[in-house]
Short mmCIF file of C-alpha atoms in Angstrom, two decimals:
data_model
loop_
_atom_site.label_atom_id
_atom_site.label_comp_id
_atom_site.label_asym_id
_atom_site.label_seq_id
_atom_site.Cartn_x
_atom_site.Cartn_y
_atom_site.Cartn_z
CA MET O 1 0.00 0.00 0.00
CA ARG O 2 1.32 3.45 -0.97
CA ILE O 3 -0.40 6.73 -0.25
CA ALA O 4 -0.32 9.59 -2.77
CA CYS O 5 0.14 12.63 -0.53
CA PRO O 6 -1.22 15.72 -2.35
CA TYR O 7 1.95 17.63 -1.37
CA CYS O 8 4.69 14.95 -1.61
CA GLY O 9 3.40 12.49 -4.19
CA GLU O 10 3.20 8.73 -3.77
CA ARG O 11 5.04 7.62 -0.62
CA SER O 12 5.57 4.39 1.29
CA LEU O 13 3.14 3.38 4.02
CA ASP O 14 5.74 3.58 6.78
CA GLU O 15 5.91 7.37 6.44
CA PHE O 16 2.32 7.68 7.63
CA LEU O 17 0.49 7.34 10.93
CA TYR O 18 -3.11 6.21 11.09
CA SER O 19 -5.77 7.98 13.09
CA GLY O 20 -8.99 6.14 12.29
CA ASP O 21 -12.43 6.96 11.02
CA ALA O 22 -12.67 10.44 9.43
CA THR O 23 -16.47 10.50 9.37
CA VAL O 24 -17.07 10.91 13.10
CA LYS O 25 -17.63 14.54 14.05
CA ARG O 26 -17.09 16.16 17.42
CA PRO O 27 -20.56 16.90 18.84
CA ASP O 28 -21.76 20.20 20.26
CA PHE O 29 -21.03 20.18 23.98
CA ALA O 30 -24.11 22.33 24.62
CA SER O 31 -26.48 19.78 23.11
CA PRO O 32 -28.94 18.32 25.68
CA THR O 33 -27.84 14.82 24.65
CA ALA O 34 -24.13 15.70 24.58
CA THR O 35 -23.13 12.81 26.90
CA GLU O 36 -24.53 10.13 24.59
CA GLU O 37 -23.23 11.93 21.52
CA PHE O 38 -19.71 12.09 22.96
CA VAL O 39 -19.76 8.38 23.87
CA SER O 40 -20.69 7.65 20.29
CA TYR O 41 -18.08 10.07 18.92
CA VAL O 42 -15.22 8.75 21.06
CA TYR O 43 -15.98 5.02 21.13
CA GLU O 44 -18.48 3.77 18.55
CA ARG O 45 -17.46 3.08 14.98
CA THR O 46 -19.35 1.90 11.92
CA ASN O 47 -16.31 -0.18 10.92
CA PRO O 48 -17.61 -0.84 7.39
CA PRO O 49 -16.33 -3.80 5.35
CA GLY O 50 -16.21 -1.74 2.12
CA MET O 51 -15.03 1.83 1.51
CA HIS O 52 -13.65 3.65 4.54
CA ARG O 53 -12.87 7.36 4.93
CA GLU O 54 -9.98 7.65 7.34
CA LEU O 55 -7.39 10.07 8.68
CA TRP O 56 -3.69 9.62 8.00
CA TYR O 57 -0.85 11.88 9.17
CA HIS O 58 2.24 12.25 7.01
CA ALA O 59 4.56 12.04 10.01
CA ALA O 60 7.81 11.33 8.17
CA GLY O 61 7.00 13.78 5.39
CA CYS O 62 5.16 17.08 5.16
CA HIS O 63 3.19 16.68 8.44
CA ALA O 64 -0.12 17.12 6.64
CA TRP O 65 -3.30 15.46 7.84
CA LEU O 66 -4.98 13.57 5.03
CA VAL O 67 -8.42 12.13 4.43
CA VAL O 68 -7.93 8.85 2.57
CA THR O 69 -10.76 6.85 1.02
CA ARG O 70 -9.77 3.20 0.91
CA GLY O 71 -11.40 -0.20 0.43
CA VAL O 72 -10.66 -2.11 3.63
CA ALA O 73 -11.14 -5.51 1.99
CA THR O 74 -8.83 -4.70 -0.94
CA HIS O 75 -6.47 -2.01 0.46
CA GLN O 76 -7.18 -0.05 -2.72
CA ILE O 77 -7.06 3.72 -2.26
CA THR O 78 -9.53 5.72 -4.36
CA SER O 79 -8.86 9.25 -3.12
CA VAL O 80 -6.45 11.22 -0.96
CA GLU O 81 -7.38 14.75 0.07
CA ALA O 82 -5.80 17.19 2.48
CA ALA O 83 -7.92 17.19 5.64
CA ARG O 84 -7.75 20.99 5.65
CA GLU O 85 -9.38 21.18 2.22
CA VAL O 86 -12.07 18.71 3.28
CA ALA O 87 -12.82 20.76 6.38
CA LEU O 88 -12.96 24.04 4.44
CA LYS O 89 -15.30 22.46 1.88
CA GLU O 90 -17.59 21.22 4.67
CA LYS O 91 -17.53 24.63 6.31
CA SER O 92 -18.56 26.47 3.15
CA ALA O 93 -21.25 23.83 2.50
CA THR O 94 -22.81 24.45 5.94
CA LYS O 95 -22.59 28.22 5.36
CA ASP O 96 -24.45 27.82 2.08
CA THR O 97 -27.27 25.91 3.71
CA LYS O 98 -27.55 28.63 6.36
CA MET Q 1 -17.18 -49.78 14.18
CA SER Q 2 -15.72 -46.38 14.76
CA TRP Q 3 -13.85 -45.51 17.90
CA SER Q 4 -15.56 -42.56 19.47
CA HIS Q 5 -13.29 -42.49 22.51
CA TYR Q 6 -9.62 -41.86 21.75
CA SER Q 7 -7.17 -43.83 23.89
CA ILE Q 8 -4.01 -45.89 23.64
CA PHE Q 9 -6.23 -48.92 23.03
CA SER Q 10 -8.09 -47.33 20.12
CA VAL Q 11 -4.76 -46.25 18.60
CA LEU Q 12 -3.30 -49.76 19.00
CA ARG Q 13 -6.36 -51.45 17.59
CA GLU Q 14 -6.54 -49.10 14.63
CA SER Q 15 -2.85 -49.48 13.91
CA LEU Q 16 -3.45 -53.22 13.52
CA ARG Q 17 -6.45 -52.62 11.25
CA GLY Q 18 -4.68 -50.20 8.94
CA HIS Q 19 -6.56 -47.22 10.38
CA THR Q 20 -9.75 -48.21 8.59
CA GLY Q 21 -12.01 -47.83 11.61
CA TRP Q 22 -11.73 -44.13 12.40
CA GLY Q 23 -14.96 -42.24 11.85
CA PRO Q 24 -15.34 -38.53 11.23
CA ALA Q 25 -14.62 -36.50 14.36
CA TRP Q 26 -17.96 -34.72 14.10
CA ARG Q 27 -21.16 -34.97 12.05
CA ASP Q 28 -21.74 -32.65 9.13
CA ALA Q 29 -25.10 -31.49 10.46
CA ALA Q 30 -27.88 -29.95 8.38
CA PRO Q 31 -29.77 -27.11 10.03
CA LYS Q 32 -33.02 -27.96 11.82
CA SER Q 33 -35.88 -25.48 11.83
CA ASP Q 34 -35.45 -24.41 15.42
CA TYR Q 35 -33.05 -24.53 18.41
CA ASP Q 36 -32.88 -23.35 21.99
CA VAL Q 37 -29.53 -21.63 21.35
CA VAL Q 38 -27.82 -20.75 18.10
CA ILE Q 39 -24.17 -19.72 18.26
CA VAL Q 40 -23.09 -17.62 15.30
CA GLY Q 41 -19.44 -18.32 14.51
CA GLY Q 42 -17.73 -21.73 14.55
CA GLY Q 43 -14.34 -20.51 15.68
CA GLY Q 44 -12.66 -21.48 18.93
CA HIS Q 45 -14.87 -19.26 21.06
CA GLY Q 46 -18.13 -20.31 19.40
CA LEU Q 47 -17.33 -24.01 19.62
CA ALA Q 48 -16.16 -23.70 23.22
CA THR Q 49 -19.38 -21.85 24.06
CA ALA Q 50 -21.47 -24.62 22.52
CA PHE Q 51 -19.44 -27.29 24.33
CA TYR Q 52 -19.76 -25.70 27.80
CA LEU Q 53 -23.45 -24.91 27.20
CA ALA Q 54 -24.12 -28.55 26.41
CA LYS Q 55 -21.91 -29.86 29.20
CA HIS Q 56 -22.82 -27.61 32.13
CA TYR Q 57 -26.10 -25.91 31.26
CA GLY Q 58 -28.03 -28.53 29.29
CA PRO Q 59 -30.12 -30.20 28.20
CA LEU Q 60 -30.41 -27.66 25.39
CA ARG Q 61 -30.83 -27.97 21.64
CA ILE Q 62 -27.76 -26.11 20.36
CA ALA Q 63 -26.43 -25.28 16.91
CA VAL Q 64 -23.24 -23.57 15.80
CA VAL Q 65 -23.49 -21.87 12.41
CA GLU Q 66 -20.24 -21.12 10.59
CA LYS Q 67 -19.80 -19.11 7.39
CA GLY Q 68 -16.75 -21.08 6.26
CA TRP Q 69 -15.30 -24.23 7.72
CA ILE Q 70 -14.19 -25.23 11.22
CA GLY Q 71 -10.65 -24.01 11.86
CA GLY Q 72 -10.54 -21.58 8.92
CA GLY Q 73 -10.65 -18.34 10.88
CA ASN Q 74 -8.52 -16.83 13.61
CA VAL Q 75 -8.38 -20.06 15.62
CA GLY Q 76 -6.18 -21.41 12.84
CA ARG Q 77 -4.29 -18.17 12.26
CA ASN Q 78 -2.78 -17.24 15.63
CA THR Q 79 0.64 -17.83 17.15
CA THR Q 80 -0.72 -20.42 19.65
CA ILE Q 81 0.50 -18.70 22.82
CA VAL Q 82 -1.42 -19.12 26.08
CA ARG Q 83 -0.69 -17.11 29.24
CA SER Q 84 -2.44 -15.27 32.05
CA ASN Q 85 0.10 -12.52 32.78
CA TYR Q 86 -2.29 -9.58 32.95
CA LEU Q 87 -2.21 -6.51 35.18
CA LEU Q 88 -5.74 -5.28 35.81
CA PRO Q 89 -8.23 -6.84 38.26
CA GLY Q 90 -10.92 -6.97 35.54
CA ASN Q 91 -8.67 -9.22 33.46
CA ILE Q 92 -6.52 -11.43 35.72
CA PRO Q 93 -9.20 -13.77 37.18
CA PHE Q 94 -10.68 -14.31 33.73
CA TYR Q 95 -7.39 -15.20 32.04
CA GLU Q 96 -6.32 -17.31 35.00
CA LEU Q 97 -9.55 -19.32 34.73
CA SER Q 98 -8.69 -19.77 31.07
CA MET Q 99 -5.20 -20.99 32.01
CA GLN Q 100 -6.68 -23.52 34.44
CA LEU Q 101 -9.11 -24.74 31.79
CA TRP Q 102 -6.18 -25.17 29.36
CA GLU Q 103 -4.45 -27.32 31.97
CA GLN Q 104 -7.47 -29.68 32.05
CA LEU Q 105 -8.46 -29.34 28.41
CA GLU Q 106 -7.18 -32.60 26.96
CA HIS Q 107 -8.88 -34.73 29.63
CA GLU Q 108 -12.06 -32.74 29.28
CA LEU Q 109 -12.21 -33.03 25.49
CA ASN Q 110 -10.53 -36.45 25.11
CA TYR Q 111 -8.38 -34.82 22.45
CA ASN Q 112 -4.66 -34.21 22.15
CA ALA Q 113 -4.44 -30.43 21.88
CA MET Q 114 -0.67 -30.51 22.56
CA VAL Q 115 -0.98 -28.21 25.57
CA SER Q 116 2.63 -27.40 26.36
CA GLN Q 117 3.39 -25.32 29.45
CA ARG Q 118 6.83 -24.36 28.26
CA GLY Q 119 6.86 -20.92 29.90
CA VAL Q 120 6.32 -17.40 28.62
CA LEU Q 121 9.24 -15.01 29.17
CA ASN Q 122 8.68 -11.26 28.67
CA LEU Q 123 12.00 -9.42 28.50
CA TYR Q 124 12.66 -5.98 29.96
CA HIS Q 125 15.28 -3.59 28.71
CA SER Q 126 15.31 -0.66 31.14
CA ASP Q 127 14.88 0.12 34.83
CA ALA Q 128 11.45 1.62 34.18
CA GLN Q 129 10.35 -1.49 32.34
CA ARG Q 130 11.63 -3.68 35.17
CA ASP Q 131 9.50 -1.69 37.61
CA ALA Q 132 6.45 -2.06 35.37
CA PHE Q 133 7.04 -5.80 35.12
CA ALA Q 134 7.54 -6.12 38.87
CA ARG Q 135 4.21 -4.38 39.32
CA ARG Q 136 2.53 -6.71 36.85
CA GLY Q 137 4.13 -9.77 38.47
CA ASN Q 138 2.97 -8.63 41.90
CA ALA Q 139 -0.57 -8.08 40.59
CA MET Q 140 -0.52 -11.59 39.18
CA ARG Q 141 0.75 -13.13 42.42
CA LEU Q 142 -1.86 -11.26 44.46
CA HIS Q 143 -4.44 -13.06 42.31
CA GLY Q 144 -2.75 -16.43 42.83
CA VAL Q 145 -1.10 -16.55 39.39
CA ASP Q 146 2.52 -17.69 39.08
CA ALA Q 147 5.05 -15.02 38.14
CA GLU Q 148 8.81 -14.74 38.58
CA LEU Q 149 10.92 -11.68 37.99
CA LEU Q 150 14.26 -12.79 36.56
CA ASP Q 151 17.52 -10.85 36.44
CA GLN Q 152 19.88 -10.97 33.49
CA ASP Q 153 21.84 -13.99 34.78
CA ALA Q 154 18.69 -16.07 35.17
CA VAL Q 155 17.58 -15.16 31.64
CA ARG Q 156 21.06 -16.02 30.32
CA LYS Q 157 20.72 -19.51 31.78
CA MET Q 158 17.39 -20.03 30.02
CA VAL Q 159 18.11 -18.47 26.63
CA PRO Q 160 21.87 -17.87 26.34
CA PHE Q 161 21.79 -16.91 22.68
CA LEU Q 162 19.88 -13.64 23.00
CA ASN Q 163 21.58 -10.35 22.18
CA PHE Q 164 22.04 -9.25 25.80
CA GLU Q 165 24.49 -6.42 25.03
CA ASN Q 166 22.45 -4.80 22.26
CA GLY Q 167 23.55 -1.13 22.25
CA ARG Q 168 20.06 0.31 22.20
CA PHE Q 169 18.06 -2.40 23.93
CA PRO Q 170 20.24 -4.37 26.34
CA ILE Q 171 18.34 -7.20 28.04
CA HIS Q 172 18.20 -6.59 31.79
CA GLY Q 173 15.94 -9.51 32.71
CA GLY Q 174 12.43 -10.81 32.27
CA LEU Q 175 9.09 -11.64 33.78
CA LEU Q 176 8.46 -15.36 33.54
CA GLN Q 177 5.18 -17.22 33.75
CA ARG Q 178 6.16 -20.88 33.82
CA ARG Q 179 2.60 -22.13 33.43
CA GLY Q 180 2.17 -20.23 30.17
CA GLY Q 181 3.11 -21.82 26.89
CA THR Q 182 1.60 -22.94 23.61
CA VAL Q 183 -1.33 -25.07 22.47
CA ARG Q 184 -1.84 -26.58 19.03
CA HIS Q 185 -4.44 -24.13 17.70
CA ASP Q 186 -6.19 -26.29 15.08
CA ALA Q 187 -6.51 -29.11 17.59
CA VAL Q 188 -8.37 -26.74 19.91
CA ALA Q 189 -10.98 -26.09 17.23
CA TRP Q 190 -11.22 -29.76 16.27
CA GLY Q 191 -11.26 -30.94 19.89
CA TYR Q 192 -14.05 -28.58 20.90
CA ALA Q 193 -16.01 -29.38 17.72
CA ARG Q 194 -15.74 -33.12 18.35
CA ALA Q 195 -16.60 -32.87 22.04
CA ALA Q 196 -19.55 -30.54 21.39
CA ASP Q 197 -20.82 -32.81 18.63
CA LYS Q 198 -20.69 -35.79 21.00
CA LEU Q 199 -22.94 -33.86 23.38
CA GLY Q 200 -25.48 -33.37 20.59
CA VAL Q 201 -24.51 -29.92 19.27
CA ASP Q 202 -25.20 -29.45 15.54
CA ILE Q 203 -22.17 -27.92 13.81
CA ILE Q 204 -23.40 -26.39 10.56
CA GLN Q 205 -20.64 -25.27 8.21
CA ASN Q 206 -20.89 -23.15 5.04
CA CYS Q 207 -23.84 -21.42 6.62
CA GLU Q 208 -23.56 -17.63 6.62
CA VAL Q 209 -25.88 -15.48 8.70
CA LYS Q 210 -27.68 -12.93 6.53
CA GLY Q 211 -29.89 -11.26 9.12
CA PHE Q 212 -31.69 -11.54 12.44
CA LYS Q 213 -35.42 -11.89 12.85
CA ARG Q 214 -37.05 -10.01 15.69
CA GLU Q 215 -40.49 -9.90 17.21
CA GLY Q 216 -40.68 -6.61 19.06
CA ASP Q 217 -37.55 -6.34 21.20
CA ARG Q 218 -36.94 -10.06 21.13
CA ILE Q 219 -34.77 -12.10 18.82
CA VAL Q 220 -36.56 -15.13 17.34
CA GLY Q 221 -34.19 -16.48 14.72
CA VAL Q 222 -31.53 -16.02 12.06
CA GLU Q 223 -31.74 -15.90 8.30
CA THR Q 224 -28.87 -17.88 6.82
CA THR Q 225 -27.68 -18.98 3.41
CA ARG Q 226 -29.08 -22.41 4.34
CA GLY Q 227 -32.51 -21.12 5.30
CA TYR Q 228 -34.21 -19.65 8.33
CA ILE Q 229 -33.32 -21.06 11.77
CA GLY Q 230 -35.49 -20.25 14.75
CA ALA Q 231 -33.81 -19.72 18.13
CA ARG Q 232 -34.80 -18.68 21.63
CA LYS Q 233 -31.34 -17.25 22.23
CA ILE Q 234 -28.53 -16.31 19.90
CA GLY Q 235 -24.91 -15.76 20.84
CA MET Q 236 -22.50 -14.17 18.40
CA ALA Q 237 -18.84 -15.07 18.57
CA VAL Q 238 -17.58 -13.76 15.24
CA ALA Q 239 -14.40 -11.87 16.13
CA GLY Q 240 -13.13 -9.97 13.12
CA SER Q 241 -16.64 -9.61 11.74
CA SER Q 242 -18.41 -8.50 14.93
CA SER Q 243 -19.29 -5.05 13.56
CA ARG Q 244 -20.80 -6.55 10.41
CA VAL Q 245 -22.92 -9.14 12.23
CA ALA Q 246 -23.95 -6.70 14.97
CA ALA Q 247 -24.98 -4.17 12.31
CA MET Q 248 -27.60 -6.70 11.11
CA ALA Q 249 -29.15 -6.32 14.57
CA GLY Q 250 -28.90 -2.53 14.39
CA LEU Q 251 -25.93 -2.23 16.77
CA ARG Q 252 -22.86 -0.02 16.44
CA LEU Q 253 -19.92 -1.41 18.42
CA PRO Q 254 -16.84 0.14 20.07
CA ILE Q 255 -14.72 -1.95 17.71
CA GLU Q 256 -12.51 -1.52 14.65
CA SER Q 257 -11.34 -4.46 12.53
CA HIS Q 258 -7.58 -4.60 12.02
CA VAL Q 259 -5.22 -7.04 10.38
CA LEU Q 260 -2.48 -8.83 12.35
CA GLN Q 261 0.18 -10.82 10.57
CA ALA Q 262 1.85 -13.98 11.80
CA PHE Q 263 4.88 -15.81 10.46
CA VAL Q 264 6.45 -19.25 10.43
CA SER Q 265 9.96 -20.13 9.32
CA GLU Q 266 11.27 -23.30 7.76
CA ALA Q 267 11.69 -26.11 10.30
CA ILE Q 268 14.98 -26.18 12.19
CA LYS Q 269 16.31 -28.31 15.03
CA PRO Q 270 15.07 -27.60 18.59
CA PHE Q 271 16.28 -24.12 19.38
CA ILE Q 272 13.85 -22.09 21.50
CA ASP Q 273 12.12 -24.14 24.18
CA GLY Q 274 9.71 -21.52 25.52
CA VAL Q 275 7.92 -18.40 24.37
CA VAL Q 276 10.14 -15.30 24.36
CA THR Q 277 8.94 -11.76 23.82
CA PHE Q 278 11.01 -8.67 23.04
CA GLY Q 279 10.10 -5.78 25.32
CA ALA Q 280 11.67 -2.92 23.37
CA GLY Q 281 9.69 -3.42 20.18
CA HIS Q 282 6.90 -5.84 19.61
CA PHE Q 283 8.08 -9.33 18.76
CA TYR Q 284 7.18 -12.73 20.18
CA ILE Q 285 8.53 -16.09 19.15
CA SER Q 286 8.22 -19.77 19.94
CA GLN Q 287 9.11 -22.95 18.12
CA SER Q 288 6.51 -25.43 16.98
CA ASP Q 289 6.94 -29.16 17.55
CA LYS Q 290 7.58 -29.52 13.81
CA GLY Q 291 10.52 -27.13 14.20
CA GLY Q 292 9.22 -23.96 12.56
CA LEU Q 293 9.79 -20.69 14.37
CA VAL Q 294 6.37 -19.14 14.93
CA PHE Q 295 6.48 -15.39 15.46
CA GLY Q 296 4.61 -12.15 15.17
CA GLY Q 297 4.56 -8.49 16.10
CA ASP Q 298 2.35 -5.45 15.79
CA LEU Q 299 -0.88 -4.88 13.93
CA ASP Q 300 -0.57 -3.31 10.51
CA GLY Q 301 -2.35 -0.44 12.20
CA TYR Q 302 -5.23 0.54 9.92
CA ASN Q 303 -8.79 -0.77 9.46
CA SER Q 304 -8.78 -3.91 7.37
CA TYR Q 305 -11.01 -6.83 6.47
CA ALA Q 306 -8.39 -8.28 4.12
CA GLN Q 307 -6.77 -11.37 5.58
CA ARG Q 308 -3.38 -10.21 4.43
CA GLY Q 309 -1.02 -7.44 5.48
CA ASN Q 310 1.59 -5.10 4.11
CA LEU Q 311 5.37 -5.20 3.86
CA PRO Q 312 6.42 -2.44 6.32
CA VAL Q 313 5.14 -4.57 9.21
CA VAL Q 314 6.97 -7.64 7.88
CA GLU Q 315 10.15 -5.57 8.00
CA ASP Q 316 9.35 -4.21 11.46
CA VAL Q 317 8.71 -7.69 12.88
CA CYS Q 318 11.91 -9.05 11.36
CA GLU Q 319 13.91 -6.10 12.73
CA GLY Q 320 12.53 -6.91 16.19
CA GLY Q 321 13.58 -10.52 15.76
CA MET Q 322 17.08 -9.57 14.62
CA ALA Q 323 17.53 -7.15 17.54
CA LEU Q 324 16.53 -9.89 19.98
CA MET Q 325 18.18 -13.00 18.55
CA PRO Q 326 20.51 -12.26 15.63
CA ARG Q 327 21.17 -15.95 15.00
CA ILE Q 328 17.75 -16.41 13.36
CA GLY Q 329 18.93 -14.10 10.56
CA ARG Q 330 19.76 -16.93 8.17
CA VAL Q 331 16.54 -18.83 8.75
CA ARG Q 332 14.17 -18.54 5.81
CA LEU Q 333 10.56 -17.49 6.13
CA LEU Q 334 8.19 -20.27 5.11
CA ARG Q 335 4.80 -18.59 5.27
CA HIS Q 336 3.12 -15.51 6.59
CA TRP Q 337 -0.56 -14.67 6.77
CA GLY Q 338 -3.03 -12.24 8.26
CA GLY Q 339 -6.08 -12.51 10.45
CA ILE Q 340 -8.77 -9.96 11.20
CA MET Q 341 -8.89 -8.77 14.80
CA ASP Q 342 -11.75 -7.15 16.64
CA MET Q 343 -9.83 -4.23 18.13
CA SER Q 344 -11.91 -2.79 20.93
CA MET Q 345 -11.55 0.76 22.19
CA ASP Q 346 -9.80 -0.24 25.42
CA GLY Q 347 -8.03 -3.41 24.31
CA SER Q 348 -10.30 -5.67 26.38
CA PRO Q 349 -13.11 -7.99 25.29
CA ILE Q 350 -16.89 -7.79 25.55
CA ILE Q 351 -19.05 -10.65 26.85
CA ASP Q 352 -22.49 -9.22 27.47
CA HIS Q 353 -26.17 -8.88 26.62
CA THR Q 354 -27.07 -6.60 23.76
CA PRO Q 355 -30.01 -4.17 23.84
CA VAL Q 356 -31.88 -6.81 21.77
CA GLN Q 357 -33.47 -9.39 24.09
CA GLY Q 358 -32.12 -12.88 23.55
CA LEU Q 359 -29.09 -11.69 21.57
CA TYR Q 360 -25.71 -11.95 23.29
CA ILE Q 361 -22.32 -10.73 22.17
CA ASN Q 362 -18.82 -12.11 22.56
CA ALA Q 363 -16.42 -9.77 20.78
CA GLY Q 364 -13.51 -7.35 20.98
CA TRP Q 365 -10.77 -9.92 21.63
CA CYS Q 366 -8.11 -7.75 20.02
CA TYR Q 367 -5.18 -10.02 19.33
CA GLY Q 368 -5.47 -11.98 22.58
CA GLY Q 369 -8.41 -14.18 21.71
CA PHE Q 370 -6.72 -17.55 21.42
CA LYS Q 371 -5.48 -17.80 25.00
CA ALA Q 372 -8.98 -16.83 26.18
CA THR Q 373 -10.80 -19.54 24.23
CA PRO Q 374 -11.82 -21.88 27.10
CA ALA Q 375 -12.82 -19.15 29.58
CA SER Q 376 -14.54 -17.16 26.87
CA GLY Q 377 -16.62 -20.20 25.99
CA LEU Q 378 -17.43 -20.99 29.60
CA CYS Q 379 -18.35 -17.41 30.52
CA PHE Q 380 -20.39 -16.86 27.37
CA ALA Q 381 -22.23 -20.13 27.97
CA HIS Q 382 -22.94 -19.03 31.55
CA LEU Q 383 -24.26 -15.66 30.35
CA ILE Q 384 -26.51 -17.22 27.72
CA ALA Q 385 -27.86 -19.95 29.99
CA ARG Q 386 -28.30 -17.93 33.18
CA ASP Q 387 -28.83 -14.44 31.77
CA ALA Q 388 -26.26 -13.22 34.26
CA PRO Q 389 -22.52 -12.67 33.79
CA HIS Q 390 -20.03 -15.27 35.01
CA PRO Q 391 -18.24 -13.89 38.12
CA VAL Q 392 -14.86 -13.60 36.36
CA ALA Q 393 -16.29 -11.85 33.28
CA LYS Q 394 -18.40 -9.22 35.03
CA ALA Q 395 -16.16 -6.38 33.87
CA TYR Q 396 -16.56 -7.16 30.15
CA ARG Q 397 -19.69 -5.07 29.70
CA LEU Q 398 -20.73 -3.50 26.44
CA ASP Q 399 -21.69 -0.26 28.19
CA ARG Q 400 -18.42 0.17 30.09
CA PHE Q 401 -17.23 2.91 27.73
CA ALA Q 402 -20.29 5.04 28.43
CA THR Q 403 -19.98 4.53 32.19
CA GLY Q 404 -16.23 5.17 32.36
CA HIS Q 405 -15.23 1.60 33.31
CA ALA Q 406 -12.90 0.90 30.39
CA ILE Q 407 -10.29 -1.82 31.06
CA ASP Q 408 -7.27 -0.32 29.36
CA GLU Q 409 -4.41 -2.75 30.06
CA LYS Q 410 -1.88 -0.70 28.07
CA GLY Q 411 -3.16 2.77 28.96
CA MET Q 412 -3.50 3.79 25.33
CA GLY Q 413 -6.93 5.42 25.35
CA PRO Q 414 -9.58 4.90 22.68
CA HIS Q 415 -7.16 4.12 19.86
CA PRO Q 416 -7.81 0.54 18.72
CA ASN Q 417 -4.68 0.35 16.55
CA LEU Q 418 -2.43 1.02 19.57
CA HIS Q 419 -3.73 -1.72 21.90
#
């Protein structure tokens, strides 16, 4: 498995650190059900057998956080995006809906 | 006639008859329409559960349904090590019960599982690590488990060929559990399958669960590739696939699936007589009775349902081996393979009810499931039969994350790939 970092190009797996599911979102602490939401956010995972969006950190490279979409049964990577770009996109999307 | 009880007499008699009288070790059962208990997953834990249910909590009509074949999953993919050298009170009594069940296993199953209490030696490489191991050893001894803290001289006597003067990771000593050791993993699956079958359990292979049927809050059966099977109670013991099976019942688990690789070398003459683990990296090794060196290391570290791993971990494991015992450097690797681990959020297992009535879960074994097989089966059987947790498995609750009672043996926090 090699990961194509958007800044450094295709690099070996051992340059990267894994940080799990990228689809869980930190809940609003002011929500009335915040306790349950935080339990779910910190501990519960969908753990799908197919495509998985996940966070990787290019520790031995450019230090960028990446959102990688990968098939967990095949190890095939279909997209690598900078986590910053993903977050900015999501932010502008929520602004638009407001 | 077939010899259903294995003994020296049956072996002698069959040797004179050209081994024509041995029958199959268990029946290839077809599913019936309905059972008292259906166990999903015919691995070590599922088969052990069925065996102890039939033996201690019967009479019950029990079936084990298995997607593949008996012995094809993690029970046939591990490095065969058994031990009970844990630190936390939630874990020690459970793993010690498992150790005691291993010690009686062959009599209980009438099956040669090659239980070999050859000792498990965990090496330490610094003063801090020695203190941590002393603490662990003391915790074990307080629970009545055997543990000995060895200095460098004592380790040298046991395994003189280690790289004691390694510049970065000198070996200062080790924590030894003499009662630990190895067990022939396939024989555990076959032995439990045979013994459960003899007690009337139906073992149904090539039978994949496709969904659960509920009436209100209650489970009433499973849909499988071999038809619908009704059940009063269902226990799932499908480590590696727990999230997938639980999702069919609408549950989301505190589990990620990860791949762990294991390795075996070509066979060499007797060389390592116990289990030795490297404390500065992650590497553990023993030698099988056939002569192959059986070893492993860390998880690959990312979610995976592929039963194969990647090369950086192969390199990492081999570097650990070379740092510990350089003389294995010329030994050639024969095979390596991967298994899918249920990595829980605190590194400890779950044996509990689910929110669905009549559905029970046995999951989250991380990469320590093999050593737990007998106790896991016994405790899960107890839970299913009595609807109350076995005294030594009380801590393994599904809701412990929400209530703040995580059992984090390594102190890693909710990062499954680090446990």
